[in-house]
PDB file of C-alpha atoms in Angstrom:
ATOM      1  CA  MET R  24      29.985 -35.498   2.541  1.00 40.00           C
ATOM      2  CA  LEU R  25      27.521 -37.470   0.334  1.00 47.00           C
ATOM      3  CA  GLN R  26      28.216 -39.788  -2.480  1.00 53.00           C
ATOM      4  CA  HIS R  27      26.091 -38.439  -6.078  1.00 59.00           C
ATOM      5  CA  PRO R  28      23.448 -41.237  -6.182  1.00 55.00           C
ATOM      6  CA  ALA R  29      25.292 -41.672  -9.911  1.00 52.00           C
ATOM      7  CA  ALA R  30      28.720 -42.019  -8.465  1.00 53.00           C
ATOM      8  CA  GLN R  31      26.642 -45.926  -7.211  1.00 52.00           C
ATOM      9  CA  VAL R  32      27.071 -47.220 -11.105  1.00 56.00           C
ATOM     10  CA  LEU R  33      29.869 -48.532  -9.953  1.00 64.00           C
ATOM     11  CA  PRO R  34      32.039 -49.164  -7.014  1.00 70.00           C
ATOM     12  CA  PRO R  35      35.055 -47.243  -5.737  1.00 76.00           C
ATOM     13  CA  VAL R  36      37.696 -49.544  -6.254  1.00 82.00           C
ATOM     14  CA  ALA R  37      36.195 -50.180 -10.455  1.00 86.00           C
ATOM     15  CA  LEU R  38      35.727 -46.353 -10.627  1.00 88.00           C
ATOM     16  CA  VAL R  39      40.177 -45.647  -9.302  1.00 90.00           C
ATOM     17  CA  LEU R  40      40.545 -48.560 -11.711  1.00 93.00           C
ATOM     18  CA  LEU R  41      38.769 -46.605 -14.936  1.00 94.00           C
ATOM     19  CA  GLY R  42      40.456 -43.486 -13.349  1.00 95.00           C
ATOM     20  CA  LEU R  43      43.765 -44.943 -13.840  1.00 97.00           C
ATOM     21  CA  LEU R  44      43.127 -46.600 -16.976  1.00 97.00           C
ATOM     22  CA  ALA R  45      42.693 -43.434 -18.354  1.00 97.00           C
ATOM     23  CA  GLY R  46      45.570 -41.711 -16.725  1.00 98.00           C
ATOM     24  CA  CYS R  47      46.765 -43.276 -19.845  1.00 97.00           C
ATOM     25  CA  TYR R  48      46.421 -41.209 -22.461  1.00 98.00           C
ATOM     26  CA  VAL R  49      46.720 -38.366 -19.835  1.00 98.00           C
ATOM     27  CA  ARG R  50      49.654 -39.364 -19.936  1.00 97.00           C
ATOM     28  CA  THR R  51      50.346 -39.377 -23.738  1.00 97.00           C
ATOM     29  CA  LEU R  52      48.718 -35.889 -23.654  1.00 96.00           C
ATOM     30  CA  ALA R  53      52.126 -34.933 -21.660  1.00 94.00           C
ATOM     31  CA  GLY R  54      54.378 -35.584 -23.671  1.00 95.00           C
ATOM     32  CA  ALA R  55      53.141 -34.432 -26.995  1.00 96.00           C
ATOM     33  CA  PHE R  56      53.765 -30.614 -26.760  1.00 97.00           C
ATOM     34  CA  GLU R  57      56.315 -28.436 -26.245  1.00 95.00           C
ATOM     35  CA  PRO R  58      56.605 -24.951 -25.128  1.00 94.00           C
ATOM     36  CA  ASP R  59      57.317 -23.464 -28.437  1.00 93.00           C
ATOM     37  CA  PRO R  60      56.719 -25.580 -31.125  1.00 94.00           C
ATOM     38  CA  ALA R  61      57.248 -25.371 -34.781  1.00 94.00           C
ATOM     39  CA  ASP R  62      53.912 -26.558 -35.995  1.00 96.00           C
ATOM     40  CA  PRO R  63      51.020 -25.957 -33.367  1.00 94.00           C
ATOM     41  CA  ARG R  64      48.418 -28.356 -36.184  1.00 94.00           C
ATOM     42  CA  ALA R  65      50.739 -30.733 -37.473  1.00 97.00           C
ATOM     43  CA  GLU R  66      52.320 -30.563 -33.386  1.00 97.00           C
ATOM     44  CA  GLY R  67      48.225 -31.265 -32.530  1.00 96.00           C
ATOM     45  CA  ARG R  68      47.825 -33.967 -35.327  1.00 96.00           C
ATOM     46  CA  ALA R  69      50.703 -35.632 -34.007  1.00 97.00           C
ATOM     47  CA  ALA R  70      49.798 -35.895 -30.682  1.00 97.00           C
ATOM     48  CA  LEU R  71      45.733 -37.177 -32.183  1.00 95.00           C
ATOM     49  CA  ARG R  72      47.951 -39.978 -33.045  1.00 97.00           C
ATOM     50  CA  ALA R  73      49.741 -40.891 -30.326  1.00 97.00           C
ATOM     51  CA  LEU R  74      45.978 -40.478 -28.776  1.00 96.00           C
ATOM     52  CA  ALA R  75      45.189 -42.307 -30.529  1.00 95.00           C
ATOM     53  CA  ARG R  76      47.477 -45.553 -30.262  1.00 96.00           C
ATOM     54  CA  THR R  77      48.386 -45.361 -26.510  1.00 97.00           C
ATOM     55  CA  ARG R  78      47.664 -48.572 -25.216  1.00 95.00           C
ATOM     56  CA  PRO R  79      45.571 -47.738 -21.483  1.00 94.00           C
ATOM     57  CA  VAL R  80      48.705 -50.110 -19.350  1.00 94.00           C
ATOM     58  CA  PRO R  81      49.959 -47.831 -16.518  1.00 93.00           C
ATOM     59  CA  ALA R  82      53.392 -46.934 -16.581  1.00 92.00           C
ATOM     60  CA  TRP R  83      56.242 -46.586 -14.107  1.00 93.00           C
ATOM     61  CA  PRO R  84      56.362 -44.363 -11.531  1.00 94.00           C
ATOM     62  CA  PRO R  85      52.222 -43.853 -12.444  1.00 96.00           C
ATOM     63  CA  GLY R  86      52.273 -40.203 -11.316  1.00 96.00           C
ATOM     64  CA  HIS R  87      49.630 -39.191 -14.417  1.00 97.00           C
ATOM     65  CA  GLU R  88      47.332 -42.076 -13.997  1.00 97.00           C
ATOM     66  CA  VAL R  89      47.513 -41.573  -9.485  1.00 97.00           C
ATOM     67  CA  ILE R  90      46.450 -37.928 -10.549  1.00 97.00           C
ATOM     68  CA  THR R  91      43.913 -38.564 -12.756  1.00 98.00           C
ATOM     69  CA  ALA R  92      42.077 -41.332 -10.859  1.00 97.00           C
ATOM     70  CA  VAL R  93      41.712 -38.964  -7.747  1.00 96.00           C
ATOM     71  CA  VAL R  94      40.737 -36.291  -9.572  1.00 97.00           C
ATOM     72  CA  LEU R  95      37.961 -38.236 -11.870  1.00 96.00           C
ATOM     73  CA  ALA R  96      36.949 -40.228  -8.742  1.00 94.00           C
ATOM     74  CA  LEU R  97      36.556 -36.312  -5.905  1.00 94.00           C
ATOM     75  CA  VAL R  98      34.319 -35.627  -8.920  1.00 95.00           C
ATOM     76  CA  VAL R  99      32.128 -38.159  -9.893  1.00 93.00           C
ATOM     77  CA  TRP R 100      31.340 -39.013  -6.506  1.00 91.00           C
ATOM     78  CA  ARG R 101      30.657 -35.772  -5.673  1.00 92.00           C
ATOM     79  CA  ALA R 102      29.157 -34.124  -9.244  1.00 93.00           C
ATOM     80  CA  GLY R 103      27.965 -37.840 -11.168  1.00 92.00           C
ATOM     81  CA  TRP R 104      29.364 -39.216 -14.179  1.00 92.00           C
ATOM     82  CA  PRO R 105      28.053 -36.328 -16.846  1.00 95.00           C
ATOM     83  CA  TYR R 106      31.564 -34.291 -15.470  1.00 97.00           C
ATOM     84  CA  ALA R 107      33.722 -37.403 -15.565  1.00 96.00           C
ATOM     85  CA  TYR R 108      34.666 -35.721 -19.280  1.00 97.00           C
ATOM     86  CA  ALA R 109      35.355 -32.188 -17.382  1.00 98.00           C
ATOM     87  CA  ALA R 110      37.670 -33.871 -15.013  1.00 97.00           C
ATOM     88  CA  VAL R 111      39.746 -36.519 -17.321  1.00 98.00           C
ATOM     89  CA  ALA R 112      40.364 -33.308 -19.617  1.00 98.00           C
ATOM     90  CA  GLY R 113      40.538 -30.885 -17.054  1.00 98.00           C
ATOM     91  CA  THR R 114      43.721 -33.003 -15.624  1.00 98.00           C
ATOM     92  CA  ALA R 115      45.308 -33.246 -18.933  1.00 98.00           C
ATOM     93  CA  LEU R 116      45.466 -30.000 -19.754  1.00 98.00           C
ATOM     94  CA  ALA R 117      46.607 -28.706 -16.029  1.00 98.00           C
ATOM     95  CA  VAL R 118      49.769 -30.945 -16.621  1.00 97.00           C
ATOM     96  CA  VAL R 119      50.268 -29.625 -20.010  1.00 97.00           C
ATOM     97  CA  ASP R 120      49.832 -26.557 -19.289  1.00 97.00           C
ATOM     98  CA  ARG R 121      52.319 -27.010 -15.953  1.00 95.00           C
ATOM     99  CA  ARG R 122      55.250 -28.303 -18.438  1.00 95.00           C
ATOM    100  CA  THR R 123      54.472 -26.349 -21.597  1.00 96.00           C
ATOM    101  CA  THR R 124      53.262 -23.162 -20.246  1.00 94.00           C
ATOM    102  CA  ARG R 125      50.836 -23.155 -22.993  1.00 95.00           C
ATOM    103  CA  LEU R 126      47.165 -24.676 -23.479  1.00 97.00           C
ATOM    104  CA  PRO R 127      47.135 -26.303 -27.270  1.00 97.00           C
ATOM    105  CA  ASP R 128      43.230 -25.955 -29.479  1.00 96.00           C
ATOM    106  CA  VAL R 129      43.806 -29.099 -30.801  1.00 96.00           C
ATOM    107  CA  LEU R 130      42.074 -30.098 -26.727  1.00 97.00           C
ATOM    108  CA  THR R 131      40.780 -26.812 -25.701  1.00 98.00           C
ATOM    109  CA  LEU R 132      38.281 -26.316 -28.591  1.00 97.00           C
ATOM    110  CA  PRO R 133      37.263 -30.170 -29.440  1.00 97.00           C
ATOM    111  CA  SER R 134      36.264 -30.200 -25.702  1.00 98.00           C
ATOM    112  CA  TYR R 135      33.411 -27.114 -26.173  1.00 98.00           C
ATOM    113  CA  PRO R 136      30.581 -29.620 -27.710  1.00 98.00           C
ATOM    114  CA  ILE R 137      32.211 -33.354 -26.182  1.00 98.00           C
ATOM    115  CA  LEU R 138      32.118 -30.806 -22.809  1.00 98.00           C
ATOM    116  CA  ALA R 139      28.147 -29.803 -24.249  1.00 98.00           C
ATOM    117  CA  ALA R 140      27.000 -33.278 -25.296  1.00 98.00           C
ATOM    118  CA  THR R 141      28.093 -34.553 -22.114  1.00 97.00           C
ATOM    119  CA  LEU R 142      26.641 -32.020 -19.781  1.00 97.00           C
ATOM    120  CA  LEU R 143      23.307 -32.702 -21.546  1.00 96.00           C
ATOM    121  CA  PRO R 144      22.028 -34.914 -19.310  1.00 93.00           C
ATOM    122  CA  THR R 145      21.861 -33.138 -16.193  1.00 93.00           C
ATOM    123  CA  GLY R 146      19.008 -30.765 -17.821  1.00 95.00           C
ATOM    124  CA  GLU R 147      21.377 -27.494 -17.603  1.00 96.00           C
ATOM    125  CA  LEU R 148      22.978 -27.511 -20.465  1.00 97.00           C
ATOM    126  CA  PRO R 149      21.407 -23.833 -20.836  1.00 97.00           C
ATOM    127  CA  ARG R 150      22.937 -22.687 -17.607  1.00 98.00           C
ATOM    128  CA  ALA R 151      26.484 -24.360 -18.280  1.00 98.00           C
ATOM    129  CA  LEU R 152      26.159 -22.204 -21.755  1.00 98.00           C
ATOM    130  CA  LEU R 153      25.653 -19.393 -20.578  1.00 98.00           C
ATOM    131  CA  GLY R 154      28.405 -19.604 -17.578  1.00 98.00           C
ATOM    132  CA  GLY R 155      31.082 -20.697 -20.076  1.00 98.00           C
ATOM    133  CA  LEU R 156      30.459 -16.933 -22.209  1.00 98.00           C
ATOM    134  CA  ALA R 157      30.335 -15.448 -18.534  1.00 98.00           C
ATOM    135  CA  LEU R 158      33.441 -16.256 -17.766  1.00 98.00           C
ATOM    136  CA  ALA R 159      35.033 -16.580 -20.821  1.00 98.00           C
ATOM    137  CA  ALA R 160      33.768 -12.880 -20.547  1.00 98.00           C
ATOM    138  CA  CYS R 161      35.334 -11.908 -17.678  1.00 96.00           C
ATOM    139  CA  TYR R 162      38.983 -14.140 -18.412  1.00 97.00           C
ATOM    140  CA  GLY R 163      38.946 -12.077 -22.323  1.00 97.00           C
ATOM    141  CA  LEU R 164      38.160  -8.822 -19.983  1.00 95.00           C
ATOM    142  CA  LEU R 165      41.345  -9.581 -18.048  1.00 93.00           C
ATOM    143  CA  TRP R 166      43.282 -10.684 -20.918  1.00 94.00           C
ATOM    144  CA  LEU R 167      42.723  -6.975 -22.885  1.00 93.00           C
ATOM    145  CA  ILE R 168      43.496  -5.773 -19.726  1.00 92.00           C
ATOM    146  CA  ARG R 169      47.304  -7.857 -19.138  1.00 86.00           C
ATOM    147  CA  PRO R 170      47.572  -9.832 -22.085  1.00 84.00           C
ATOM    148  CA  ALA R 171      50.969  -9.798 -21.086  1.00 78.00           C
ATOM    149  CA  ASP R 172      50.131 -11.877 -17.532  1.00 80.00           C
ATOM    150  CA  LEU R 173      47.594 -13.864 -19.401  1.00 88.00           C
ATOM    151  CA  GLY R 174      47.084 -15.860 -22.455  1.00 92.00           C
ATOM    152  CA  LEU R 175      44.163 -16.804 -24.869  1.00 95.00           C
ATOM    153  CA  GLY R 176      44.466 -20.619 -23.565  1.00 96.00           C
ATOM    154  CA  ASP R 177      43.379 -19.230 -20.649  1.00 97.00           C
ATOM    155  CA  VAL R 178      40.539 -17.318 -21.964  1.00 97.00           C
ATOM    156  CA  LYS R 179      39.495 -20.529 -23.853  1.00 98.00           C
ATOM    157  CA  LEU R 180      39.815 -22.846 -20.171  1.00 98.00           C
ATOM    158  CA  ALA R 181      37.462 -20.547 -18.669  1.00 98.00           C
ATOM    159  CA  GLY R 182      34.935 -21.144 -20.941  1.00 98.00           C
ATOM    160  CA  LEU R 183      35.238 -24.284 -20.362  1.00 98.00           C
ATOM    161  CA  ILE R 184      34.740 -24.395 -16.785  1.00 98.00           C
ATOM    162  CA  GLY R 185      32.479 -22.283 -16.625  1.00 98.00           C
ATOM    163  CA  MET R 186      29.960 -24.821 -18.545  1.00 98.00           C
ATOM    164  CA  ALA R 187      30.793 -27.624 -16.095  1.00 98.00           C
ATOM    165  CA  CYS R 188      30.541 -25.480 -13.118  1.00 98.00           C
ATOM    166  CA  ALA R 189      27.376 -23.084 -13.977  1.00 97.00           C
ATOM    167  CA  ALA R 190      25.179 -26.906 -14.586  1.00 97.00           C
ATOM    168  CA  VAL R 191      26.228 -27.370 -10.445  1.00 96.00           C
ATOM    169  CA  SER R 192      25.148 -24.084  -9.707  1.00 96.00           C
ATOM    170  CA  TRP R 193      25.576 -20.565 -10.214  1.00 97.00           C
ATOM    171  CA  GLN R 194      27.483 -20.776  -6.409  1.00 96.00           C
ATOM    172  CA  ALA R 195      29.757 -23.062  -7.742  1.00 97.00           C
ATOM    173  CA  TRP R 196      31.199 -20.945 -10.940  1.00 97.00           C
ATOM    174  CA  VAL R 197      31.623 -18.530  -8.077  1.00 97.00           C
ATOM    175  CA  VAL R 198      34.081 -20.695  -6.392  1.00 97.00           C
ATOM    176  CA  ALA R 199      35.633 -21.348  -9.442  1.00 97.00           C
ATOM    177  CA  ALA R 200      36.131 -17.563 -10.749  1.00 96.00           C
ATOM    178  CA  VAL R 201      37.200 -17.118  -6.969  1.00 97.00           C
ATOM    179  CA  GLY R 202      39.197 -19.986  -6.393  1.00 96.00           C
ATOM    180  CA  GLY R 203      41.425 -19.809  -9.780  1.00 95.00           C
ATOM    181  CA  GLN R 204      42.599 -16.075  -9.076  1.00 94.00           C
ATOM    182  CA  LEU R 205      43.168 -16.584  -6.066  1.00 96.00           C
ATOM    183  CA  LEU R 206      45.428 -19.715  -6.045  1.00 95.00           C
ATOM    184  CA  GLY R 207      46.758 -18.025  -9.278  1.00 92.00           C
ATOM    185  CA  ALA R 208      48.001 -14.698  -6.772  1.00 91.00           C
ATOM    186  CA  LEU R 209      48.716 -16.631  -3.296  1.00 93.00           C
ATOM    187  CA  TYR R 210      51.584 -18.738  -5.431  1.00 91.00           C
ATOM    188  CA  ALA R 211      52.562 -15.639  -7.736  1.00 87.00           C
ATOM    189  CA  VAL R 212      53.091 -14.445  -4.035  1.00 89.00           C
ATOM    190  CA  LEU R 213      55.182 -17.191  -2.858  1.00 89.00           C
ATOM    191  CA  LEU R 214      58.139 -16.942  -5.862  1.00 86.00           C
ATOM    192  CA  LEU R 215      58.248 -13.452  -4.868  1.00 84.00           C
ATOM    193  CA  THR R 216      58.518 -13.684  -1.338  1.00 87.00           C
ATOM    194  CA  THR R 217      61.121 -16.697  -1.696  1.00 82.00           C
ATOM    195  CA  ARG R 218      62.549 -14.872  -4.397  1.00 75.00           C
ATOM    196  CA  ARG R 219      62.149 -17.674  -6.769  1.00 75.00           C
ATOM    197  CA  ALA R 220      60.851 -14.972  -9.299  1.00 67.00           C
ATOM    198  CA  GLY R 221      60.598 -11.746 -10.370  1.00 65.00           C
ATOM    199  CA  ARG R 222      57.462  -9.669 -11.695  1.00 66.00           C
ATOM    200  CA  ARG R 223      57.532 -10.204 -14.858  1.00 68.00           C
ATOM    201  CA  THR R 224      57.806 -14.098 -14.283  1.00 70.00           C
ATOM    202  CA  GLU R 225      55.666 -15.842 -16.042  1.00 77.00           C
ATOM    203  CA  PHE R 226      54.388 -19.099 -14.992  1.00 85.00           C
ATOM    204  CA  PRO R 227      51.700 -20.903 -15.947  1.00 92.00           C
ATOM    205  CA  PHE R 228      48.296 -19.545 -14.482  1.00 95.00           C
ATOM    206  CA  GLY R 229      45.369 -22.884 -16.273  1.00 96.00           C
ATOM    207  CA  PRO R 230      46.371 -25.510 -12.851  1.00 97.00           C
ATOM    208  CA  PHE R 231      45.241 -22.741 -10.884  1.00 97.00           C
ATOM    209  CA  MET R 232      42.103 -22.263 -12.069  1.00 97.00           C
ATOM    210  CA  LEU R 233      41.491 -25.852 -12.895  1.00 98.00           C
ATOM    211  CA  LEU R 234      42.326 -26.263  -8.828  1.00 97.00           C
ATOM    212  CA  GLY R 235      39.594 -24.017  -8.220  1.00 97.00           C
ATOM    213  CA  ALA R 236      36.785 -25.459 -10.537  1.00 98.00           C
ATOM    214  CA  LEU R 237      38.037 -28.872  -9.327  1.00 97.00           C
ATOM    215  CA  ALA R 238      37.147 -27.076  -4.873  1.00 96.00           C
ATOM    216  CA  ALA R 239      33.563 -25.592  -6.868  1.00 97.00           C
ATOM    217  CA  LEU R 240      32.231 -29.559  -8.081  1.00 96.00           C
ATOM    218  CA  CYS R 241      33.530 -31.109  -5.345  1.00 93.00           C
ATOM    219  CA  LEU R 242      31.704 -28.848  -2.106  1.00 87.00           C
ATOM    220  CA  GLY R 243      28.340 -30.214  -3.839  1.00 65.00           C
ATOM    221  CA  TRP R 244      26.492 -26.754  -3.727  1.00 62.00           C
TER     222      TRP R 244
END
């Protein structure tokens, strides 16, 4: 597995340290949202204020920080610096969705222009935009077919994943699209076979979508 040339800007130790610092902000976001807030907009504003007040000092145990560092290091190592924002934002969305079964608009919607700006140096922004539109359309169709099993937050997340992975290649886009569905299905089967859930049990799907995207970005097509 070859290191991406862009990752040579920082030595591995410095890259991991940067990920640990970014993980402090992921930790803040992980605790800033609730499963069913009375006022999502007010909650979003409060989350952004908390983010602005966050000091980049890892807490103990540093679970969020370590996870963010690992994801950031892997993505930058394999795909390059233009995907650093996608790595950190994806980690934050995964931990928020896992805790609340929500993907708040205050995190997903602003990520579209930010991600587009960070992908501009790749020279593949048109393909990224097309990939985002295509994957969002696929998930939108799934949402129309089975709205009880998929949320609109997942549709918005699909657009971000489609952008990031299509910028790498269409092969990476396919891996992300299929990988997320496959991982989610395997988890659902595991819950059923262990009798920890029934057919109507809901679980956060975003983390599996993001794991599929992580695999796609790290395969180095």
